[in-house]
Each structure stands twice: as C-alpha cells, then as structure tokens.
CSV table of C-alpha atoms and ligand atoms in Angstrom, one decimal:
chain,number,residue,atom,x,y,z
P,256,MET,CA,-7.7,-31.2,-3.4
P,257,PRO,CA,-5.4,-29.3,-5.8
P,258,LYS,CA,-2.5,-31.4,-7.2
P,259,LYS,CA,0.5,-31.4,-4.9
P,260,MET,CA,3.6,-30.1,-6.8
P,261,ARG,CA,5.9,-30.2,-3.8
P,262,ASP,CA,5.9,-29.7,-0.1
P,263,LYS,CA,6.0,-26.0,0.9
P,264,VAL,CA,8.5,-25.2,3.6
P,265,LYS,CA,5.8,-23.4,5.6
P,266,ASP,CA,3.7,-26.6,5.7
P,267,LEU,CA,6.6,-28.8,6.6
P,268,LEU,CA,7.7,-26.5,9.5
P,269,GLN,CA,4.2,-26.7,10.9
P,270,GLN,CA,4.1,-30.6,10.8
P,271,GLU,CA,3.2,-32.4,14.0
P,272,GLU,CA,4.9,-35.7,13.0
P,273,GLU,CA,7.9,-36.9,11.1
P,274,GLN,CA,7.2,-37.6,7.5
P,275,SER,CA,8.9,-39.6,4.7
P,276,GLY,CA,8.9,-39.0,0.9
P,277,VAL,CA,9.0,-35.2,1.2
P,278,LEU,CA,10.0,-33.0,-1.8
P,279,VAL,CA,11.2,-29.5,-1.3
P,280,LYS,CA,12.0,-27.0,-4.0
P,281,GLY,CA,13.6,-23.6,-3.4
P,282,TRP,CA,16.7,-21.4,-3.3
P,283,VAL,CA,19.8,-22.1,-1.3
P,284,ARG,CA,20.3,-19.4,1.4
P,285,THR,CA,23.4,-20.9,3.0
P,286,ARG,CA,25.6,-23.9,2.8
P,287,ARG,CA,28.0,-25.3,5.4
P,288,ASP,CA,30.1,-28.5,5.2
P,289,SER,CA,31.0,-30.4,8.3
P,290,LYS,CA,34.1,-32.5,8.8
P,291,GLY,CA,32.0,-35.5,9.5
P,292,GLY,CA,31.0,-35.8,5.8
P,293,PHE,CA,27.7,-33.8,5.8
P,294,SER,CA,26.5,-30.6,4.2
P,295,PHE,CA,23.9,-28.3,5.9
P,296,ILE,CA,21.9,-26.4,3.3
P,297,GLU,CA,19.2,-23.9,4.2
P,298,ILE,CA,16.5,-23.8,1.6
P,299,ASN,CA,13.9,-21.0,1.3
P,300,ASP,CA,10.9,-21.1,-1.0
P,301,GLY,CA,9.3,-17.9,0.0
P,302,SER,CA,6.2,-19.6,1.6
P,303,CYS,CA,7.4,-18.3,4.9
P,304,LEU,CA,10.3,-16.4,6.5
P,305,ALA,CA,12.1,-19.4,7.8
P,306,GLY,CA,14.0,-21.8,5.6
P,307,ILE,CA,14.3,-25.5,6.1
P,308,GLN,CA,17.6,-27.1,7.1
P,309,VAL,CA,18.6,-29.9,4.7
P,310,VAL,CA,21.2,-32.4,5.8
P,311,ALA,CA,23.0,-34.0,2.9
P,312,ASP,CA,25.3,-37.0,3.5
P,313,HIS,CA,28.3,-36.8,1.2
P,314,LYS,CA,27.9,-40.5,0.4
P,315,LEU,CA,24.6,-39.8,-1.4
P,316,GLU,CA,24.7,-40.9,-5.0
P,317,SER,CA,23.5,-37.5,-6.3
P,318,TYR,CA,25.7,-35.5,-4.0
P,319,ALA,CA,28.9,-35.6,-6.1
P,320,SER,CA,27.3,-34.0,-9.2
P,321,ALA,CA,25.1,-31.5,-7.2
P,322,SER,CA,27.8,-30.4,-4.8
P,323,PRO,CA,29.7,-28.0,-7.1
P,324,HIS,CA,26.4,-26.1,-7.7
P,325,LEU,CA,25.1,-25.9,-4.2
P,326,HIS,CA,25.8,-22.2,-3.6
P,327,THR,CA,23.8,-19.3,-2.1
P,328,GLY,CA,21.3,-18.4,-4.8
P,329,SER,CA,21.1,-21.8,-6.6
P,330,CYS,CA,17.7,-23.3,-7.2
P,331,VAL,CA,17.4,-26.9,-6.1
P,332,ALA,CA,14.9,-29.8,-5.6
P,333,ILE,CA,15.5,-32.1,-2.6
P,334,LYS,CA,13.8,-35.4,-1.8
P,335,GLY,CA,14.1,-36.8,1.7
P,336,ASN,CA,12.5,-37.4,5.1
P,337,LEU,CA,11.4,-34.8,7.6
P,338,VAL,CA,12.8,-35.7,10.9
P,339,VAL,CA,13.1,-34.1,14.3
P,340,SER,CA,16.3,-32.0,14.3
P,341,PRO,CA,18.9,-32.5,17.0
P,342,ALA,CA,20.2,-29.0,16.3
P,343,LYS,CA,19.2,-26.1,18.5
P,344,GLY,CA,16.7,-23.5,17.4
P,345,GLN,CA,14.8,-25.6,14.9
P,346,LYS,CA,12.2,-28.3,15.3
P,347,TRP,CA,12.6,-30.0,11.9
P,348,GLU,CA,15.2,-30.9,9.4
P,349,LEU,CA,15.2,-32.6,6.1
P,350,GLN,CA,17.4,-35.7,5.6
P,351,ALA,CA,18.2,-35.6,1.9
P,352,SER,CA,17.9,-38.8,-0.2
P,353,GLU,CA,18.3,-37.1,-3.5
P,354,ILE,CA,19.5,-33.7,-4.6
P,355,SER,CA,19.0,-32.1,-8.0
P,356,VAL,CA,20.0,-28.7,-9.2
P,357,TYR,CA,17.6,-26.6,-11.4
P,358,GLY,CA,19.9,-23.6,-11.8
P,359,SER,CA,23.3,-22.9,-10.3
P,360,ALA,CA,24.4,-19.4,-9.1
P,361,ASP,CA,28.0,-18.3,-9.5
P,362,ALA,CA,29.3,-17.8,-6.0
P,363,GLU,CA,31.7,-15.1,-7.2
P,364,LYS,CA,29.0,-13.1,-8.9
P,365,TYR,CA,25.7,-13.6,-7.2
P,366,PRO,CA,24.9,-10.1,-5.7
P,367,LEU,CA,23.2,-11.4,-2.6
P,368,GLN,CA,26.1,-13.1,-0.9
P,369,LYS,CA,26.5,-10.8,2.0
P,370,LYS,CA,23.9,-11.1,4.8
P,371,GLN,CA,23.1,-7.4,5.1
P,372,HIS,CA,22.6,-5.0,2.1
P,373,SER,CA,21.4,-1.4,2.2
P,374,PHE,CA,17.9,-0.9,0.9
P,375,GLU,CA,19.3,1.6,-1.6
P,376,PHE,CA,21.5,-1.1,-3.0
P,377,LEU,CA,18.7,-3.6,-3.1
P,378,ARG,CA,16.5,-1.1,-5.1
P,379,GLU,CA,19.1,-1.3,-7.9
P,380,ILE,CA,18.6,-5.1,-8.0
P,381,ALA,CA,14.8,-5.1,-7.9
P,382,HIS,CA,14.8,-8.4,-9.7
P,383,LEU,CA,16.7,-10.2,-6.9
P,384,ARG,CA,15.6,-8.3,-3.8
P,385,PRO,CA,12.5,-10.5,-3.3
P,386,ARG,CA,14.9,-13.3,-2.3
P,387,THR,CA,15.9,-11.4,0.8
P,388,ASN,CA,14.2,-11.9,4.2
P,389,THR,CA,12.9,-8.3,4.4
P,390,PHE,CA,11.3,-8.3,0.9
P,391,GLY,CA,9.8,-11.7,1.3
P,392,ALA,CA,8.3,-10.6,4.6
P,393,VAL,CA,7.1,-7.3,3.1
P,394,MET,CA,5.4,-9.0,0.2
P,395,ARG,CA,3.7,-11.6,2.3
P,396,VAL,CA,2.3,-8.9,4.6
P,397,ARG,CA,1.3,-6.8,1.6
P,398,ASN,CA,-0.5,-9.8,0.2
P,399,ARG,CA,-2.3,-10.4,3.5
P,400,LEU,CA,-3.4,-6.8,3.7
P,401,ALA,CA,-4.8,-6.9,0.1
P,402,TYR,CA,-6.8,-10.1,1.1
P,403,SER,CA,-8.0,-8.5,4.3
P,404,ILE,CA,-9.1,-5.3,2.5
P,405,HIS,CA,-11.4,-7.4,0.3
P,406,LYS,CA,-12.5,-9.4,3.3
P,407,PHE,CA,-13.5,-6.3,5.2
P,408,PHE,CA,-15.6,-4.9,2.5
P,409,GLN,CA,-17.0,-8.2,1.2
P,410,ASP,CA,-18.2,-9.1,4.7
P,411,ARG,CA,-20.1,-5.8,4.8
P,412,GLY,CA,-21.8,-6.3,1.5
P,413,PHE,CA,-19.7,-3.8,-0.5
P,414,VAL,CA,-19.4,-4.4,-4.3
P,415,TYR,CA,-15.9,-4.4,-5.7
P,416,LEU,CA,-15.9,-1.9,-8.6
P,417,HIS,CA,-13.3,-1.7,-11.3
P,418,THR,CA,-12.9,2.0,-12.3
P,419,PRO,CA,-11.0,3.0,-15.5
P,420,ILE,CA,-7.3,3.7,-15.6
P,421,ILE,CA,-7.5,6.0,-18.6
P,422,THR,CA,-9.8,9.0,-18.0
P,423,THR,CA,-10.4,12.6,-19.0
P,424,SER,CA,-11.1,13.9,-15.5
P,425,ASP,CA,-8.6,15.1,-13.0
P,426,CYS,CA,-10.6,14.2,-9.8
P,427,GLU,CA,-8.3,16.0,-7.3
P,428,GLY,CA,-7.9,19.0,-9.6
P,429,ALA,CA,-4.2,19.2,-8.7
P,430,GLY,CA,-2.9,19.0,-12.3
P,431,GLU,CA,-0.9,15.9,-11.5
P,432,MET,CA,-2.2,13.7,-14.3
P,433,PHE,CA,0.2,11.7,-16.6
P,434,GLN,CA,-0.9,12.2,-20.2
P,435,VAL,CA,-1.9,9.2,-22.4
P,436,THR,CA,-1.5,9.9,-26.1
P,437,THR,CA,-0.7,8.2,-29.4
P,438,LEU,CA,0.1,11.5,-31.1
P,439,ASP,CA,3.6,11.8,-32.6
P,440,LEU,CA,5.2,14.1,-30.1
P,441,SER,CA,7.7,15.4,-32.5
P,442,LYS,CA,5.0,16.8,-34.8
P,443,PRO,CA,1.6,16.9,-33.1
P,444,PRO,CA,-1.4,18.2,-35.1
P,445,VAL,CA,-1.9,21.9,-34.2
P,446,ASN,CA,-5.0,24.1,-34.6
P,447,ASP,CA,-5.0,27.8,-33.6
P,448,GLY,CA,-1.6,27.3,-32.0
P,449,LYS,CA,-2.8,24.5,-29.7
P,450,ILE,CA,-2.4,20.8,-29.9
P,451,ASP,CA,-5.5,19.3,-31.6
P,452,TYR,CA,-6.5,16.3,-29.5
P,453,GLY,CA,-9.3,15.6,-31.9
P,454,HIS,CA,-6.7,13.6,-33.8
P,455,ASP,CA,-5.6,11.7,-30.7
P,456,PHE,CA,-6.6,8.1,-30.0
P,457,PHE,CA,-9.6,9.0,-27.9
P,458,GLY,CA,-10.4,12.2,-29.7
P,459,GLU,CA,-9.7,14.3,-26.6
P,460,ARG,CA,-7.0,14.8,-24.0
P,461,THR,CA,-6.7,11.8,-21.7
P,462,GLY,CA,-4.5,10.8,-18.8
P,463,LEU,CA,-4.0,8.1,-16.1
P,464,THR,CA,-6.4,8.3,-13.2
P,465,VAL,CA,-5.5,10.1,-10.0
P,466,SER,CA,-8.5,8.5,-8.2
P,467,GLY,CA,-11.4,6.3,-9.0
P,468,GLN,CA,-13.7,8.3,-6.8
P,469,LEU,CA,-15.9,10.1,-9.4
P,470,GLU,CA,-16.7,6.9,-11.1
P,471,GLY,CA,-17.1,5.3,-7.7
P,472,GLU,CA,-19.8,7.8,-6.8
P,473,ILE,CA,-21.8,6.8,-9.9
P,474,TYR,CA,-22.0,3.3,-8.8
P,475,ALA,CA,-22.6,4.1,-5.1
P,476,LEU,CA,-25.7,6.0,-6.2
P,477,ALA,CA,-27.0,2.8,-7.6
P,478,LEU,CA,-25.5,-0.1,-5.6
P,479,SER,CA,-25.2,1.8,-2.3
P,480,ASP,CA,-21.9,0.5,-1.1
P,481,ILE,CA,-18.9,0.0,-3.4
P,482,TYR,CA,-15.2,0.0,-3.2
P,483,THR,CA,-12.4,0.3,-5.7
P,484,PHE,CA,-8.9,-1.1,-5.2
P,485,GLY,CA,-6.5,-0.4,-8.0
P,486,PRO,CA,-3.5,1.4,-9.4
P,487,THR,CA,-3.5,5.2,-9.2
P,488,PHE,CA,-1.0,7.6,-10.8
P,489,ARG,CA,0.3,11.0,-9.8
P,490,ALA,CA,2.8,13.1,-11.6
P,491,GLU,CA,3.8,15.0,-8.6
P,492,ASN,CA,7.5,15.7,-8.4
P,493,SER,CA,7.7,14.7,-4.7
P,494,ASN,CA,10.9,12.8,-4.0
P,495,THR,CA,9.9,11.8,-0.5
P,496,SER,CA,9.8,8.5,1.4
P,497,ARG,CA,6.0,8.6,1.3
P,498,HIS,CA,5.3,9.4,-2.4
P,499,LEU,CA,5.1,7.2,-5.4
P,500,ALA,CA,4.1,8.1,-9.0
P,501,GLU,CA,2.2,4.8,-9.3
P,502,PHE,CA,0.5,3.5,-6.1
P,503,TRP,CA,-2.5,1.5,-5.2
P,504,MET,CA,-5.5,3.1,-3.6
P,505,VAL,CA,-8.6,1.6,-1.9
P,506,GLU,CA,-11.6,3.9,-2.2
P,507,PRO,CA,-15.0,2.9,-0.6
P,508,GLU,CA,-18.0,5.1,-1.5
P,509,MET,CA,-21.2,4.8,0.4
P,510,ALA,CA,-24.7,6.2,-0.3
P,511,PHE,CA,-26.5,7.6,2.8
P,512,TYR,CA,-23.2,8.1,4.8
P,513,GLU,CA,-22.5,11.5,6.3
P,514,LEU,CA,-19.0,12.6,7.3
P,515,GLU,CA,-19.3,11.1,10.8
P,516,ASP,CA,-20.3,7.7,9.3
P,517,ASP,CA,-17.3,8.0,6.9
P,518,MET,CA,-14.9,8.6,9.8
P,519,ASP,CA,-16.4,5.7,11.8
P,520,LEU,CA,-15.9,3.4,8.8
P,521,ALA,CA,-12.3,4.6,8.2
P,522,GLU,CA,-11.4,4.0,11.9
P,523,GLU,CA,-13.0,0.5,11.9
P,524,PHE,CA,-11.2,-0.3,8.6
P,525,VAL,CA,-7.7,0.6,9.8
P,526,LYS,CA,-8.2,-1.2,13.1
P,527,PHE,CA,-9.5,-4.3,11.3
P,528,LEU,CA,-6.5,-4.4,9.0
P,529,PHE,CA,-4.0,-4.0,11.8
P,530,ARG,CA,-5.7,-6.7,13.9
P,531,ASP,CA,-5.7,-9.1,11.0
P,532,VAL,CA,-2.0,-8.7,10.3
P,533,LEU,CA,-1.2,-9.1,14.0
P,534,GLU,CA,-3.1,-12.4,14.1
P,535,ASN,CA,-2.1,-13.8,10.7
P,536,CYS,CA,1.4,-12.7,9.9
P,537,GLN,CA,3.0,-13.4,13.3
P,538,GLU,CA,6.4,-14.7,12.0
P,539,ASP,CA,6.9,-11.8,9.6
P,540,MET,CA,5.7,-9.2,12.1
P,541,GLU,CA,8.1,-10.5,14.7
P,542,PHE,CA,10.9,-10.2,12.1
P,543,PHE,CA,9.9,-6.5,11.5
P,544,ASN,CA,9.8,-5.9,15.2
P,545,LYS,CA,13.3,-7.3,15.6
P,546,ARG,CA,15.0,-6.0,12.5
P,547,ILE,CA,13.2,-3.0,11.2
P,548,ASN,CA,11.4,-1.1,14.0
P,549,LYS,CA,11.6,-2.3,17.6
P,550,THR,CA,8.2,-0.8,18.5
P,551,ILE,CA,6.1,-1.8,15.6
P,552,LEU,CA,4.1,-4.5,17.4
P,553,GLU,CA,3.4,-2.2,20.3
P,554,THR,CA,2.4,0.6,18.0
P,555,LEU,CA,0.0,-1.5,16.1
P,556,ARG,CA,-1.6,-2.9,19.2
P,557,ASN,CA,-2.0,0.6,20.6
P,558,VAL,CA,-3.8,1.8,17.5
P,559,VAL,CA,-6.1,-1.2,17.6
P,560,ASP,CA,-6.9,-0.7,21.3
P,561,HIS,CA,-7.6,3.1,21.4
P,562,GLU,CA,-10.1,5.5,19.9
P,563,PHE,CA,-8.7,7.8,17.2
P,564,GLU,CA,-8.7,11.5,18.2
P,565,ARG,CA,-11.1,13.6,16.1
P,566,ILE,CA,-10.6,17.4,15.9
P,567,HIS,CA,-11.7,20.2,13.6
P,568,TYR,CA,-9.1,21.7,11.3
P,569,SER,CA,-9.6,25.1,13.2
P,570,ASP,CA,-8.7,23.5,16.5
P,571,ALA,CA,-5.7,21.8,14.9
P,572,ILE,CA,-4.5,25.2,13.6
P,573,HIS,CA,-5.0,26.6,17.1
P,574,LEU,CA,-2.9,23.8,18.7
P,575,LEU,CA,-0.1,24.3,16.1
P,576,GLU,CA,-0.1,28.1,16.6
P,577,LYS,CA,0.3,27.9,20.3
P,578,SER,CA,2.9,25.2,20.2
P,579,SER,CA,6.5,26.0,21.0
P,580,GLU,CA,7.7,23.6,18.3
P,581,LYS,CA,9.8,25.1,15.5
P,582,PHE,CA,8.2,24.3,12.2
P,583,ILE,CA,9.7,24.9,8.8
P,584,TYR,CA,6.3,26.0,7.3
P,585,SER,CA,4.4,28.6,9.3
P,586,VAL,CA,0.8,28.0,10.2
P,587,GLU,CA,-2.3,30.1,9.8
P,588,TRP,CA,-5.9,29.3,9.3
P,589,GLY,CA,-6.4,28.5,5.6
P,590,CYS,CA,-3.0,26.8,5.1
P,591,ASN,CA,-2.4,23.3,4.0
P,592,LEU,CA,-1.1,21.2,6.8
P,593,GLN,CA,2.4,20.0,6.0
P,594,SER,CA,3.6,16.6,7.1
P,595,GLU,CA,5.6,18.2,10.0
P,596,HIS,CA,2.4,19.6,11.3
P,597,GLU,CA,0.5,16.3,10.9
P,598,ARG,CA,3.2,14.4,12.6
P,599,TYR,CA,3.5,16.9,15.5
P,600,LEU,CA,-0.2,16.4,16.2
P,601,SER,CA,-0.3,12.7,16.1
P,602,GLU,CA,3.1,12.0,17.6
P,603,LYS,CA,3.5,14.8,20.2
P,604,VAL,CA,0.1,16.1,21.1
P,605,PHE,CA,-2.2,13.1,20.9
P,606,LYS,CA,0.3,10.2,20.6
P,607,LYS,CA,-2.2,8.2,18.5
P,608,PRO,CA,-4.1,8.4,15.2
P,609,VAL,CA,-5.9,11.7,14.6
P,610,ILE,CA,-8.7,12.5,12.3
P,611,ILE,CA,-8.8,16.1,11.3
P,612,TYR,CA,-12.0,17.3,9.7
P,613,ASN,CA,-13.9,20.4,8.4
P,614,TYR,CA,-11.1,21.9,6.3
P,615,PRO,CA,-11.2,25.3,4.6
P,616,GLU,CA,-13.1,25.2,1.4
P,617,GLU,CA,-10.4,26.9,-0.6
P,618,ILE,CA,-7.7,24.2,-0.1
P,619,LYS,CA,-9.9,21.3,-1.0
P,620,PRO,CA,-11.3,19.9,-4.3
P,621,PHE,CA,-14.7,20.9,-5.8
P,622,TYR,CA,-16.6,17.8,-4.9
P,623,MET,CA,-16.5,18.1,-1.1
P,624,LYS,CA,-19.7,19.1,0.7
P,625,LEU,CA,-19.8,22.8,1.9
P,626,ASN,CA,-20.6,23.3,5.5
P,627,GLU,CA,-23.2,25.7,6.7
P,628,ASP,CA,-20.5,28.2,7.6
P,629,HIS,CA,-19.7,28.5,3.8
P,630,GLU,CA,-16.0,28.5,4.8
P,631,THR,CA,-15.3,24.8,5.4
P,632,VAL,CA,-16.0,21.6,3.7
P,633,ARG,CA,-16.9,18.1,5.1
P,634,ALA,CA,-13.4,16.7,4.5
P,635,MET,CA,-11.4,14.5,6.8
P,636,ASP,CA,-7.8,13.2,6.9
P,637,VAL,CA,-6.7,10.3,9.0
P,638,LEU,CA,-3.1,10.8,10.3
P,639,LEU,CA,-0.9,8.2,11.8
P,640,PRO,CA,2.1,8.8,14.0
P,641,ASN,CA,5.5,8.5,12.2
P,642,LEU,CA,3.7,8.5,8.8
P,643,GLY,CA,1.2,11.4,8.5
P,644,GLU,CA,-1.7,11.1,6.2
P,645,ILE,CA,-2.9,7.6,5.3
P,646,ILE,CA,-6.5,8.4,4.4
P,647,GLY,CA,-8.2,11.3,2.8
P,648,GLY,CA,-12.0,11.4,2.4
P,649,SER,CA,-15.1,13.5,2.5
P,650,GLN,CA,-18.9,13.8,2.3
P,651,ARG,CA,-19.7,14.8,-1.3
P,652,GLU,CA,-21.6,17.8,-2.3
P,653,ASP,CA,-25.1,16.5,-3.2
P,654,ASP,CA,-26.7,19.9,-3.9
P,655,LEU,CA,-26.7,20.7,-7.6
P,656,ASP,CA,-26.6,24.5,-7.3
P,657,VAL,CA,-23.8,24.5,-4.7
P,658,LEU,CA,-21.8,22.1,-6.7
P,659,HIS,CA,-22.3,24.2,-9.9
P,660,LYS,CA,-21.1,27.3,-8.0
P,661,ARG,CA,-18.0,25.5,-6.5
P,662,MET,CA,-17.0,24.2,-9.9
P,663,ARG,CA,-17.1,27.6,-11.5
P,664,GLU,CA,-15.1,29.0,-8.6
P,665,LYS,CA,-12.5,26.3,-9.2
P,666,GLU,CA,-12.5,27.1,-12.9
P,667,LEU,CA,-13.9,23.7,-13.9
P,668,ASP,CA,-16.2,23.4,-16.9
P,669,PRO,CA,-19.6,22.1,-15.7
P,670,GLU,CA,-20.2,21.0,-19.3
P,671,GLU,CA,-17.4,18.5,-19.0
P,672,TYR,CA,-18.8,17.1,-15.8
P,673,TRP,CA,-22.4,16.9,-17.0
P,674,TRP,CA,-22.6,13.3,-16.0
P,675,TYR,CA,-21.4,14.1,-12.5
P,676,LEU,CA,-24.0,16.9,-12.2
P,677,ASP,CA,-26.7,14.5,-13.5
P,678,LEU,CA,-26.2,12.4,-10.4
P,679,ARG,CA,-27.4,15.5,-8.4
P,680,ARG,CA,-30.3,16.0,-10.8
P,681,TYR,CA,-31.7,12.5,-10.7
P,682,GLY,CA,-32.1,10.9,-7.3
P,683,SER,CA,-29.3,12.7,-5.5
P,684,ALA,CA,-28.5,11.4,-2.0
P,685,PRO,CA,-26.0,12.2,0.8
P,686,HIS,CA,-22.9,10.1,0.2
P,687,SER,CA,-19.4,9.9,1.4
P,688,GLY,CA,-16.2,8.0,0.8
P,689,PHE,CA,-12.4,8.0,1.4
P,690,GLY,CA,-9.2,6.9,-0.2
P,691,LEU,CA,-6.5,4.9,1.6
P,692,GLY,CA,-3.0,4.7,0.1
P,693,PHE,CA,-2.2,1.0,0.1
P,694,GLU,CA,1.6,1.4,0.1
P,695,ARG,CA,1.4,3.9,3.0
P,696,LEU,CA,-0.6,1.2,4.9
P,697,VAL,CA,2.1,-1.5,4.1
P,698,GLN,CA,4.7,1.0,5.2
P,699,PHE,CA,3.1,1.7,8.5
P,700,VAL,CA,2.4,-1.9,9.3
P,701,THR,CA,5.9,-3.2,8.5
P,702,GLY,CA,7.7,-0.2,9.9
P,703,MET,CA,9.7,0.2,6.6
P,704,GLU,CA,11.2,3.7,6.3
P,705,ASN,CA,10.8,4.1,2.6
P,706,ILE,CA,7.7,3.6,0.5
P,707,ARG,CA,9.9,2.4,-2.4
P,708,ASP,CA,10.6,-0.7,-0.4
P,709,VAL,CA,7.0,-1.9,0.1
P,710,ILE,CA,6.0,-2.1,-3.6
P,711,PRO,CA,7.6,-4.6,-6.0
P,712,PHE,CA,8.6,-2.1,-8.6
P,713,PRO,CA,8.5,1.5,-7.4
P,714,ARG,CA,7.8,4.3,-9.9
P,715,THR,CA,9.3,7.6,-8.8
P,716,PRO,CA,10.7,10.7,-10.6
P,717,LYS,CA,13.4,9.5,-13.0
P,718,HIS,CA,12.8,5.9,-12.2
P,719,ALA,CA,10.7,3.4,-14.1
P,720,LYS,CA,13.1,0.9,-15.3
P,721,PHE,CA,12.1,-2.2,-13.4
K,1064,LIG,O1,-6.0,12.4,-0.2
K,1064,LIG,P1,-6.1,11.9,-1.6
K,1064,LIG,O2,-5.5,12.7,-2.7
K,1064,LIG,O3,-7.7,11.6,-1.8
K,1064,LIG,C1,-8.3,11.2,-3.0
K,1064,LIG,O4,-7.7,10.9,-4.0
K,1064,LIG,C2,-9.8,11.1,-2.8
K,1064,LIG,N1,-10.3,11.1,-4.2
K,1064,LIG,C3,-10.1,9.8,-2.1
K,1064,LIG,C4,-11.6,9.6,-1.9
K,1064,LIG,O5,-12.2,10.3,-1.2
K,1064,LIG,N2,-12.1,8.6,-2.6
K,1064,LIG,O6,-5.5,10.4,-1.6
K,1064,LIG,C5,-5.9,9.4,-0.8
K,1064,LIG,C6,-4.7,8.7,-0.2
K,1064,LIG,C7,-3.8,9.6,0.7
K,1064,LIG,O7,-4.3,9.7,2.0
K,1064,LIG,C8,-2.5,8.8,0.7
K,1064,LIG,O8,-2.5,7.7,1.6
K,1064,LIG,C9,-2.5,8.1,-0.7
K,1064,LIG,O9,-3.9,8.1,-1.2
K,1064,LIG,N3,-1.7,8.9,-1.6
K,1064,LIG,C10,-0.4,8.5,-2.0
K,1064,LIG,N4,0.3,7.4,-1.7
K,1064,LIG,C11,1.5,7.2,-2.3
K,1064,LIG,N5,2.0,8.1,-3.2
K,1064,LIG,C12,1.3,9.2,-3.5
K,1064,LIG,N6,1.9,10.1,-4.4
K,1064,LIG,C13,0.0,9.4,-2.9
K,1064,LIG,N7,-0.9,10.4,-3.1
K,1064,LIG,C14,-1.9,10.0,-2.3
K,1065,LIG,MG1,-5.1,14.0,0.8
C-alpha cells in the first residue's frame, strides 16, 4: 500500500460507514456562518467534482486563528470525523476537530469569487481556472481518455512508440512546420543569397513535427502494430474553435491492414473511448450534460450504439451538390471538404458519424495509396456531428515506383526521403494507419465549445504565454 498522505474527498464520499481520524486537504470553495455558532466550509481537492462539507464549531481551539483566513480560494487542512450529514443533498459531512491554514486568499482580490465566469475570462487566468468545476471535470475526463487510449492499444498488443519532436520532414506537406533553429536571426549565415543551414545546430533545416506517422511506418514494418501518442505542432493560422498550434495526436500504424481494416479499427477505437468515459466518468459527465451541453450523454450513447456511415468521397460530393443547403464554399469533385460540408453530412444527412473515403489524389499527401482508378487515394476521414473531422487516415503507398512518381508530382525530393523509400525496397507490405486529434476527442466528449478549453495551456496564433 502506498503511504497515505491524507484522505481524498473522492474516497470519503464513497465510504459506506462513518469514520474517525480523517484528514482532508484542499481549497475552500464556499464558506457560510450560522447563527448557532458553526461555519460550513466546502472543500474541494480536485479528486472529484463534488466537495466535502466541513462543519466547524466556533468553540474549536483552532477556529479563532483559522477563521480570518477561511475564504474562497484558501488552502486548508482539516482533521475530523466523517459522519452522516443531516443536511439535504449530501450523504456525508466532516465534523472538524482541528483546522489549519496553508495559504490564505484575499477575499477582495481572489479572481474566482463569482460562481460563473465566461470561458474567455478564464483563459486569461489559466493558472487559476483548474480550480473551477468545469476545468476540473475537463481535466479528469481528459486524463481518463488518455488512460483508455493506452488501454485500447495495449490490450490489442500494440507497441507504444515515441517518435521525435524535432524533425526534417513535413509529413503532411502543407508547409505548416514551426522552425527550430539556434541561428542568430538578426544575422544568419548566408550562402548564394540563401540562409546556410549547414551552420545551424543540426546542420540542416529542422522543425517541430506535424505528425509522427512517417517514423511510425518504420516501426510498423518491423513490430507490426504500433501507436504514437504525443505533442504535434502546426503553424496554420486558423483561429477557429477546433484548431490549436500545439495539440496531441494518437497515431496507430498497422502492418498488413488495408483501408477497410483501418476504418474498422478507427470505429472500434472511438466507440471504446466513448463507452469507457460513460462508464468511468459518470459524475463529471453528468455535470457536462447539465451545464455544458444538454444532449451530450445521449449523443455519446448514440455513437456507441450505431454503425458509422461509410461513403465514397464522390458520393459525398454528389449529396452536397444536390442539397438545397446554402454553403459558403461551393462544391465540385476535387475540392477539399470544408467543415460546413462535413457537418452537413454528419448532422443533417446521416445524423451520426460518417467515414468518407477514397479522396481525390490531388488534394491528399504523397504517402497515400493510389487506387486503381489513378484518380483517388485510399484515404479516409472520420467526421462527427457538431465537430467535423476527428480522424484522418489512409492505407499507405507500398509500391516503390508509384510512390516515387507521386513524390515527384508533389515536388518532393526522393533523395531526402531515401529511408522512407527503402521501406518499399526491402520487405514492403501493405500497411495503414490514422491520426486522432486528442483535443478534438476531449472536446466532443465533454461538449465544450472551444478547443482552447480542453487543454491545460492552449497555444494559438498570438498566444503562448501560459
Ligand atoms: O488529418 P491529419 O492532418 O492527419 C495526419 O496528420 C496523418 N499523418 C495521420 C495518420 O495517418 N497517421 O491530422 C489528424 C487529426 C485530425 O483529424 C484532427 O483531429 C487533428 O489531427 N488535428 C488537429 N487538432 C487540433 N488542432 C489542429 N491544428 C489539428 N490539425 C489536425
Ligand atoms: Mg485531415
């Protein structure tokens, strides 16, 4: 048994019997004094959404010195007995025998006095927002999802692979890499009018990874089934409620999987995660259902209980073209689907998750496997209602000549990717994978509107302070 430092509020609230000699440590949420000579102090320690009600008799020896510091936000330690509460709405309360204050919080200045604050305001106090109900609940659900991602893959024998954060390859080819350099930007070494990266730390131009996929493929073609789960960076100037410059991505990569197997795994994965949260985060999920999005529980149960729709990109275009909906971006075969199109399909047409696959070759990266029609690639996107894309994946091109040709068409230098091509030279195999945006997952599950409110410290254009 690990050493017991204190009693967690979560454990106390789940007790079956009264208990003496309890020690609770946490932050004061509210304090109320009764005329009868008692104070009622609600303590939250983040172990669960609910706090524990402490009843402090004003005659307690430690009360006089503690009382001036018992404000919302103060940090305290309370010894006492856990007893059945006579008050309505709570099973237990803690009868204090001793109160000590770790750190007081000025009642005039503590920013979290009011019950309700806007999420915009809370983003400006990212160092205090974890003490609110919403952020506590978001972070506990986020934690559970991270755990259950590992559980899903570990139970299936996948190997957790750590891919590099600093890299020379722009996997998605979208030119959204943040540069990493130790060159003096005020006077960089120049050769022939161009910056000479030979003098840079790594001797060549490097950046922060946009995806661990290419390195993931290397290991899948040796260990068969792997997954990555780590920070990912994109310098895309998208100021939307679904984009971050730094986000976490889960990327499984499987040898011997074709696109259909990839879609099956993606669907099973999403359902597993939703089911796990419904079963193991009940208190927090009920909070979201009450306070954030009144249909979130129903939505998650619906996703778990129904098959995802799967349609070809061409059929999706057809549905969009014949719809009477007014879109901002017009639709024709070959276009990138915008989020309004994706949402229309999943929310209005199918009313459930949709997997769109077989996208035009021209709008997708070099590594995706070319179909026999030579016009489309074996790509798939999983779209969720009210969110849009949560997963992007594909079967990878495993034919050396076709890959070579596609790289040249996309103006990539095959020499730079010699190692990637080697995988097709030596023991090539069909393989597939996908990437799931972890924050989009947390966003969907909690019903939170803005992706900035489901990551502890969001990085977005013009914002990296804390
Ligand atoms: O569709 P994407 O760009 O796919 C890849 O990076 C592939 N290499 C994955 C693979 O096949 N291994 O990104 C995958 C997912 C998206 O569906 C989205 O959920 C998330 O990553 N994502 C972002 N999430 C937050 N902010 C951003 N700027 C994101 N860009 C992508
Ligand atoms: Mg994508």
